[in-house]
Amino acid sequence: MAQLEISTKSKEKPAENTAEKPAEQWGNGLEFLFSCISLSVGLGNIWRFPYIAFQNGGGTFVIPYLIALLVIGRPVYYLEISLGQFTGRGVVKAFDMAPLLKGVAVGQVLATAASITYYSSIMALTLRFLLASFGSELPWSRCWESWGTDCHDGNAQNSSGKMSPAQLYFEREILHEVPNIDNGLGLPNWQLVACLAVAWLVIGGVLIRGIKSSGKAAYFLGVFPYVVLLILLLRAVTLPGAIDGIIYFFKPQWRELLNPLVWYAAVTQVFFSLAICFGTLITYASYNNFNRNVYNDIVIITTMDSCSSIIAGCITFGILGNLARETGNSDIGSVVKGGAGLAFISYPEAIAKFEYVPQALAAPWAWDPASCASSGINSAYAPRPFGNLPADWLFWAFL
């Protein structure tokens, strides 16, 4: 009986292993490479990096960021890719080798679900800009009468203390900010609600067929952002005063390097930028060929990630330098209000500086939702976080 029982278990084991193998793989190595590029090179670089650098002194932040990228980011990236490729399982099942750490894996899945709700809101704002760019003129390219005397158009002699049209448009026409909430929070803006619904539909469209659809979309999502970034960079560096902003971006304040908060922000940005410790890379790599050499891929991805952040920083600080020149403000660090909305001020400002058909670039600028569809959305695409489950993207969309 003992021998029969052993033989029965040995026969069932291969069937169990077969069930745990990935049901599908990437069409080719480029799909995996571009998917990882579009995952890592996304809102973390284009949207988050500039305002975090702005808050932490520009060049003072760049040095800790690059150090953290080499010392922490790249090794952890390699670890997650190797773990996923070796086990061939989703993020939770991959930790069967260390059951004590399964709670960490579940936490990664929950963190991904939470970040998608955050990124989808950013997508909604970008879609709102996309709709506004289809007019005969860009609405943030001039001052509106309803803004009163708070706006400067670059031609006013006394523009000190005033805000740019792009900043006022974002704060008053997109966000509808109010000085206080004495009259209550008010009702949700129907335009932003509609854009948020469209953002979730984009998420579903990318995820509906799993890696068959997201892998093909990655060819576009991994390349096109660089086209738009390079165009914006060329325009930003040719603006008057842009060189002052770029110098501010690269010139460190050595005393601030002793500030632990700057290093904390740099390490946090590396995690957001490379999308490490969210479990998505483990899931991506689980669809790889077991014998694939991913070292070169990781070098390419992490290098492009850091380059994207530097380019985005040059664009943002170049625009800030130009705004400082126009407003007569010698302190670039105080020319605009920092925070998460910085990218929604600097990028539209750069687009409005184009003399001929700026709408032609304003529409492609909405690649941010597409990029998020590959970074944030594909982060949500953990199609089998607990094993070989079907592509339950509706469940993740609900989360």
Coordinates of C-alpha atoms in Angstrom, one line a residue:
M1 CA 0.0 0.0 0.0
A2 CA 2.9 2.4 0.8
Q3 CA 4.5 1.8 -2.6
L4 CA 1.1 2.3 -4.3
E5 CA 0.5 5.5 -2.5
I6 CA 4.0 6.8 -3.4
S7 CA 3.6 5.9 -7.0
T8 CA 0.2 7.6 -7.1
K9 CA 1.6 10.8 -5.7
S10 CA 4.5 10.8 -8.2
K11 CA 2.0 10.4 -11.0
E12 CA -0.1 13.4 -9.7
K13 CA 2.9 15.7 -9.3
P14 CA 3.7 16.3 -12.9
A15 CA 0.1 17.2 -13.5
E16 CA 0.3 19.7 -10.7
N17 CA 3.4 21.2 -12.1
T18 CA 1.8 21.4 -15.6
A19 CA -1.1 23.3 -14.1
E20 CA 1.3 25.9 -12.6
K21 CA 3.1 26.6 -15.8
P22 CA 2.2 29.9 -17.5
A23 CA -0.7 29.5 -19.9
E24 CA 1.0 31.9 -22.3
Q25 CA 4.3 33.7 -22.9
W26 CA 5.4 36.9 -24.5
G27 CA 5.2 36.9 -28.3
N28 CA 8.9 37.7 -28.3
G29 CA 11.7 39.2 -26.2
L30 CA 10.9 42.7 -27.5
E31 CA 7.4 42.6 -26.1
F32 CA 8.8 41.9 -22.6
L33 CA 11.5 44.6 -23.0
F34 CA 9.1 47.3 -24.2
S35 CA 6.5 46.4 -21.6
C36 CA 9.1 46.8 -18.9
I37 CA 10.2 50.1 -20.4
S38 CA 6.6 51.5 -20.6
L39 CA 6.0 50.2 -17.1
S40 CA 9.1 51.8 -15.6
V41 CA 9.2 54.9 -17.8
G42 CA 5.8 56.5 -17.1
L43 CA 4.2 58.8 -14.6
G44 CA 6.8 58.2 -12.1
N45 CA 9.4 59.9 -14.3
I46 CA 7.4 62.4 -16.3
W47 CA 5.0 63.6 -13.7
R48 CA 6.4 62.7 -10.2
F49 CA 10.2 63.2 -10.7
P50 CA 10.0 66.9 -11.6
Y51 CA 7.9 68.0 -8.7
I52 CA 9.8 65.9 -6.2
A53 CA 13.1 67.3 -7.5
F54 CA 11.5 70.8 -7.3
Q55 CA 10.5 70.3 -3.6
N56 CA 14.0 69.0 -2.7
G57 CA 16.2 71.7 -4.2
G58 CA 16.8 70.6 -7.8
G59 CA 20.4 69.4 -8.2
T60 CA 20.5 68.5 -4.5
F61 CA 18.0 65.7 -5.3
V62 CA 19.6 64.4 -8.5
I63 CA 22.7 63.1 -6.8
P64 CA 21.0 61.0 -4.1
Y65 CA 18.5 59.8 -6.8
L66 CA 21.3 58.5 -9.1
I67 CA 23.1 56.8 -6.1
A68 CA 19.9 55.2 -4.9
L69 CA 19.2 54.0 -8.5
L70 CA 22.5 52.2 -8.8
V71 CA 22.7 50.9 -5.2
I72 CA 19.1 50.0 -4.6
G73 CA 17.0 50.3 -7.7
R74 CA 18.9 48.1 -10.2
P75 CA 19.7 45.2 -7.8
V76 CA 16.1 45.0 -6.6
Y77 CA 14.9 45.2 -10.2
Y78 CA 17.2 42.3 -11.2
L79 CA 16.0 40.3 -8.1
E80 CA 12.3 40.6 -9.0
I81 CA 12.8 39.8 -12.7
S82 CA 14.9 36.7 -11.7
L83 CA 12.3 35.6 -9.2
G84 CA 9.4 35.8 -11.6
Q85 CA 11.3 34.1 -14.4
F86 CA 12.6 31.3 -12.2
T87 CA 9.3 30.4 -10.6
G88 CA 7.1 31.1 -13.6
R89 CA 4.3 32.2 -11.2
G90 CA 2.4 35.2 -10.1
V91 CA 3.6 37.4 -7.3
V92 CA 1.9 35.6 -4.5
K93 CA 2.6 32.0 -5.7
A94 CA 6.2 33.0 -6.4
F95 CA 6.7 33.3 -2.6
D96 CA 5.7 29.7 -2.0
M97 CA 9.5 29.2 -1.6
A98 CA 9.3 31.4 1.6
P99 CA 5.8 31.1 3.1
L100 CA 6.7 33.5 5.8
L101 CA 7.0 36.3 3.2
K102 CA 3.6 35.6 1.6
G103 CA 2.2 38.6 3.5
V104 CA 4.7 40.8 1.7
A105 CA 3.4 39.5 -1.6
V106 CA -0.2 40.1 -0.7
G107 CA 0.8 43.6 0.4
Q108 CA 2.4 44.2 -3.0
V109 CA -0.8 43.3 -4.8
L110 CA -2.8 45.6 -2.5
A111 CA -0.3 48.4 -3.1
T112 CA -0.7 48.0 -6.8
A113 CA -4.5 48.1 -6.6
A114 CA -4.3 51.3 -4.5
S115 CA -1.8 52.9 -6.9
I116 CA -4.0 52.3 -9.8
T117 CA -6.8 54.3 -8.3
Y118 CA -4.3 57.1 -7.8
Y119 CA -2.9 56.9 -11.3
S120 CA -6.3 56.7 -12.9
S121 CA -7.1 60.1 -11.4
I122 CA -4.0 61.5 -13.0
M123 CA -5.1 60.0 -16.3
A124 CA -8.4 61.8 -15.9
L125 CA -6.7 65.1 -15.6
T126 CA -4.6 64.5 -18.7
L127 CA -7.7 63.4 -20.7
R128 CA -9.3 66.7 -19.6
F129 CA -6.4 68.6 -21.1
L130 CA -6.7 66.5 -24.3
L131 CA -10.3 67.5 -24.8
A132 CA -9.4 71.1 -24.2
S133 CA -6.7 71.0 -26.8
F134 CA -9.2 70.4 -29.7
G135 CA -10.3 74.1 -29.7
S136 CA -9.2 76.7 -32.2
E137 CA -6.7 77.9 -29.6
L138 CA -5.3 76.4 -26.5
P139 CA -7.3 77.8 -23.5
W140 CA -4.2 78.1 -21.4
S141 CA -2.3 80.1 -23.9
R142 CA -3.8 83.5 -22.9
C143 CA -5.3 85.2 -19.9
W144 CA -9.1 85.1 -19.4
E145 CA -11.1 88.0 -18.1
S146 CA -12.6 85.9 -15.4
W147 CA -9.1 85.5 -13.9
G148 CA -8.8 89.2 -13.2
T149 CA -5.4 90.7 -12.6
D150 CA -3.8 87.5 -11.3
C151 CA -2.6 86.5 -14.7
H152 CA 0.3 87.6 -16.8
D153 CA 0.8 86.8 -20.5
G154 CA 4.5 87.5 -20.7
N155 CA 4.1 91.0 -22.1
A156 CA 3.1 92.8 -19.0
Q157 CA 5.7 95.2 -17.6
N158 CA 4.7 94.6 -14.0
S159 CA 4.1 90.9 -13.7
S160 CA 5.7 90.3 -10.3
G161 CA 3.6 88.1 -8.1
K162 CA 1.3 87.0 -10.9
M163 CA 0.7 83.5 -12.2
S164 CA 1.0 82.1 -15.7
P165 CA -2.1 81.3 -17.8
A166 CA -1.2 77.6 -17.6
Q167 CA -1.2 77.6 -13.8
L168 CA -4.4 79.5 -13.5
Y169 CA -6.2 77.3 -16.1
F170 CA -5.1 74.2 -14.2
E171 CA -6.1 75.5 -10.8
R172 CA -9.3 77.3 -11.7
E173 CA -10.7 75.7 -14.8
I174 CA -9.6 72.1 -14.3
L175 CA -9.4 71.6 -10.5
H176 CA -11.9 74.4 -9.7
E177 CA -9.9 75.2 -6.5
V178 CA -11.5 77.5 -4.0
P179 CA -9.8 79.5 -1.2
N180 CA -11.7 77.6 1.5
I181 CA -14.4 75.1 2.1
D182 CA -16.7 77.3 4.2
N183 CA -19.5 76.6 1.7
G184 CA -18.9 72.8 1.7
L185 CA -17.1 70.5 -0.7
G186 CA -19.7 70.9 -3.5
L187 CA -20.6 68.4 -6.2
P188 CA -18.1 66.4 -8.3
N189 CA -17.2 68.1 -11.6
W190 CA -19.0 66.1 -14.3
Q191 CA -16.3 66.6 -16.8
L192 CA -13.6 65.1 -14.5
V193 CA -16.0 62.2 -13.6
A194 CA -16.5 61.5 -17.3
C195 CA -12.8 61.5 -17.9
L196 CA -12.2 59.2 -15.0
A197 CA -14.7 56.8 -16.5
V198 CA -12.9 56.9 -19.8
A199 CA -9.6 56.3 -18.1
W200 CA -11.0 53.1 -16.6
L201 CA -12.3 52.0 -20.0
V202 CA -8.8 52.5 -21.4
I203 CA -7.5 50.3 -18.6
G204 CA -10.0 47.6 -19.5
G205 CA -9.2 47.8 -23.2
V206 CA -5.5 47.3 -22.5
L207 CA -6.1 44.4 -20.1
I208 CA -9.0 42.6 -21.7
R209 CA -6.8 40.1 -23.6
G210 CA -3.9 39.9 -21.1
I211 CA -0.4 40.1 -22.5
K212 CA -1.7 39.5 -26.0
S213 CA -3.1 43.0 -26.0
S214 CA -0.8 44.8 -23.6
G215 CA 2.3 43.3 -25.2
K216 CA 1.4 44.6 -28.6
A217 CA 0.5 48.0 -27.1
A218 CA 3.9 48.2 -25.5
Y219 CA 5.6 48.8 -28.9
F220 CA 3.8 52.1 -29.1
L221 CA 3.7 53.0 -25.4
G222 CA 7.4 52.4 -25.0
V223 CA 8.6 54.5 -27.9
F224 CA 6.2 57.4 -28.6
P225 CA 6.7 59.1 -25.2
Y226 CA 10.3 59.7 -26.1
V227 CA 9.2 61.4 -29.3
V228 CA 7.0 63.9 -27.4
L229 CA 9.6 64.4 -24.7
L230 CA 12.4 65.2 -27.2
I231 CA 10.1 67.7 -29.0
L232 CA 9.2 69.4 -25.7
L233 CA 12.9 69.4 -24.6
L234 CA 14.0 71.1 -27.8
R235 CA 11.3 73.8 -27.3
A236 CA 12.0 74.3 -23.6
V237 CA 15.8 74.8 -23.9
T238 CA 15.3 77.5 -26.6
L239 CA 13.1 79.7 -24.4
P240 CA 14.6 82.8 -22.8
G241 CA 15.8 82.1 -19.3
A242 CA 15.6 78.3 -19.7
I243 CA 19.3 77.9 -19.1
D244 CA 18.9 79.4 -15.7
G245 CA 16.3 76.8 -14.7
I246 CA 18.4 73.9 -16.1
I247 CA 21.4 75.2 -14.1
Y248 CA 19.2 75.3 -11.0
F249 CA 18.2 71.7 -11.7
F250 CA 21.8 70.4 -11.9
K251 CA 23.5 72.7 -9.4
P252 CA 23.4 71.0 -6.0
Q253 CA 23.3 72.8 -2.7
W254 CA 25.9 70.7 -1.0
R255 CA 24.7 71.5 2.5
E256 CA 21.3 69.9 1.7
L257 CA 22.9 66.6 1.0
L258 CA 23.2 66.1 4.7
N259 CA 19.4 66.3 5.0
P260 CA 18.0 62.8 5.5
L261 CA 14.6 63.9 4.0
V262 CA 16.3 64.5 0.6
W263 CA 17.7 61.0 0.6
Y264 CA 14.4 59.5 1.7
A265 CA 12.6 61.3 -1.2
A266 CA 15.3 60.0 -3.6
V267 CA 14.9 56.4 -2.5
T268 CA 11.1 56.7 -2.6
Q269 CA 11.3 58.1 -6.1
V270 CA 13.4 55.2 -7.3
F271 CA 10.7 52.7 -6.1
F272 CA 8.0 54.7 -7.9
S273 CA 10.1 55.3 -11.0
L274 CA 11.2 51.7 -11.6
A275 CA 7.9 50.3 -10.2
I276 CA 9.8 47.9 -8.0
C277 CA 8.3 46.1 -5.0
F278 CA 4.8 46.3 -6.5
G279 CA 4.8 42.7 -7.7
T280 CA 4.3 43.7 -11.3
L281 CA 7.8 42.8 -12.5
I282 CA 7.5 39.4 -11.0
T283 CA 4.3 38.8 -12.9
Y284 CA 5.8 40.2 -16.1
A285 CA 8.9 38.0 -15.9
S286 CA 6.8 34.9 -15.2
Y287 CA 5.8 35.0 -18.8
N288 CA 9.4 34.9 -20.0
N289 CA 11.3 31.9 -21.4
F290 CA 13.0 30.2 -18.4
N291 CA 16.5 30.5 -20.1
R292 CA 16.2 34.1 -21.2
N293 CA 19.2 36.3 -20.2
V294 CA 17.6 39.4 -18.7
Y295 CA 20.7 41.2 -17.5
N296 CA 21.1 43.3 -20.7
D297 CA 17.3 44.1 -20.6
I298 CA 17.6 45.4 -17.0
V299 CA 20.6 47.6 -17.9
I300 CA 18.7 49.1 -20.8
I301 CA 15.5 49.6 -18.8
T302 CA 17.1 51.2 -15.8
T303 CA 19.3 53.4 -18.0
M304 CA 16.3 54.6 -20.0
D305 CA 14.4 55.2 -16.8
S306 CA 17.0 57.5 -15.4
C307 CA 17.5 59.3 -18.7
S308 CA 13.7 59.9 -19.0
S309 CA 13.7 61.4 -15.5
I310 CA 16.6 63.8 -16.4
I311 CA 14.9 64.8 -19.6
A312 CA 11.6 65.5 -17.8
G313 CA 13.5 67.5 -15.2
C314 CA 15.2 69.6 -17.9
I315 CA 11.9 70.4 -19.5
T316 CA 10.2 71.3 -16.3
F317 CA 13.0 73.5 -14.9
G318 CA 13.6 75.0 -18.4
I319 CA 10.0 76.2 -18.3
L320 CA 10.4 77.4 -14.7
G321 CA 13.5 79.4 -15.8
N322 CA 11.4 81.0 -18.6
L323 CA 8.6 81.9 -16.2
A324 CA 11.1 83.4 -13.7
R325 CA 12.4 85.6 -16.5
E326 CA 8.9 86.7 -17.6
T327 CA 7.8 87.5 -14.1
G328 CA 11.0 89.1 -13.0
N329 CA 11.4 86.6 -10.2
S330 CA 15.1 85.8 -9.5
D331 CA 14.2 82.8 -7.2
I332 CA 13.3 79.9 -9.5
G333 CA 12.2 77.8 -6.5
S334 CA 9.3 80.2 -5.8
V335 CA 8.2 81.0 -9.4
V336 CA 5.2 78.5 -9.2
K337 CA 3.5 76.5 -6.5
G338 CA 5.2 73.1 -6.2
G339 CA 3.4 69.9 -5.7
A340 CA 1.7 67.2 -7.8
G341 CA 0.3 69.7 -10.2
L342 CA 3.7 71.0 -11.4
A343 CA 3.8 68.8 -14.5
F344 CA 0.3 70.0 -15.5
I345 CA 1.7 73.6 -15.4
S346 CA 5.1 73.2 -17.0
Y347 CA 4.2 70.9 -19.9
P348 CA 1.1 72.9 -21.1
E349 CA 3.2 76.0 -20.7
A350 CA 5.9 74.6 -23.0
I351 CA 3.2 73.5 -25.6
A352 CA 1.6 77.0 -25.6
K353 CA 5.0 78.5 -26.5
F354 CA 4.9 76.8 -29.9
E355 CA 4.1 79.5 -32.5
Y356 CA 2.5 77.2 -35.1
V357 CA -0.4 74.8 -34.5
P358 CA 0.4 74.0 -30.8
Q359 CA -2.7 71.8 -30.8
A360 CA -0.7 69.3 -32.9
L361 CA 1.5 68.7 -29.9
A362 CA -1.1 69.2 -27.2
A363 CA -3.0 66.2 -28.4
P364 CA 0.0 63.8 -28.4
W365 CA 0.9 65.2 -24.9
A366 CA -2.0 63.1 -23.8
W367 CA 0.3 60.1 -24.2
D368 CA 0.3 60.3 -20.4
P369 CA -2.9 58.3 -20.2
A370 CA -1.4 55.9 -22.7
S371 CA 1.8 55.7 -20.7
C372 CA -0.2 55.1 -17.6
A373 CA -2.1 52.5 -19.4
S374 CA 1.1 50.7 -19.6
S375 CA 2.7 51.6 -16.3
G376 CA -0.2 52.1 -13.9
I377 CA -2.6 49.9 -15.9
N378 CA -0.1 47.1 -16.6
S379 CA 0.8 47.4 -12.9
A380 CA -2.8 46.5 -12.3
Y381 CA -2.5 43.7 -14.7
A382 CA -1.4 41.0 -12.3
P383 CA -3.5 38.4 -14.3
R384 CA -2.5 35.6 -12.0
P385 CA -1.2 37.0 -8.7
F386 CA -2.3 34.0 -6.8
G387 CA -1.5 31.4 -9.5
N388 CA -2.8 30.5 -12.9
L389 CA -6.0 32.6 -12.8
P390 CA -7.8 34.0 -15.9
A391 CA -7.3 37.7 -16.8
D392 CA -9.8 39.0 -14.2
W393 CA -9.3 42.6 -15.2
L394 CA -12.8 43.6 -14.2
F395 CA -12.0 42.6 -10.7
W396 CA -8.9 44.7 -10.7
A397 CA -10.8 47.6 -12.3
F398 CA -13.3 47.4 -9.5
L399 CA -10.5 47.5 -7.0

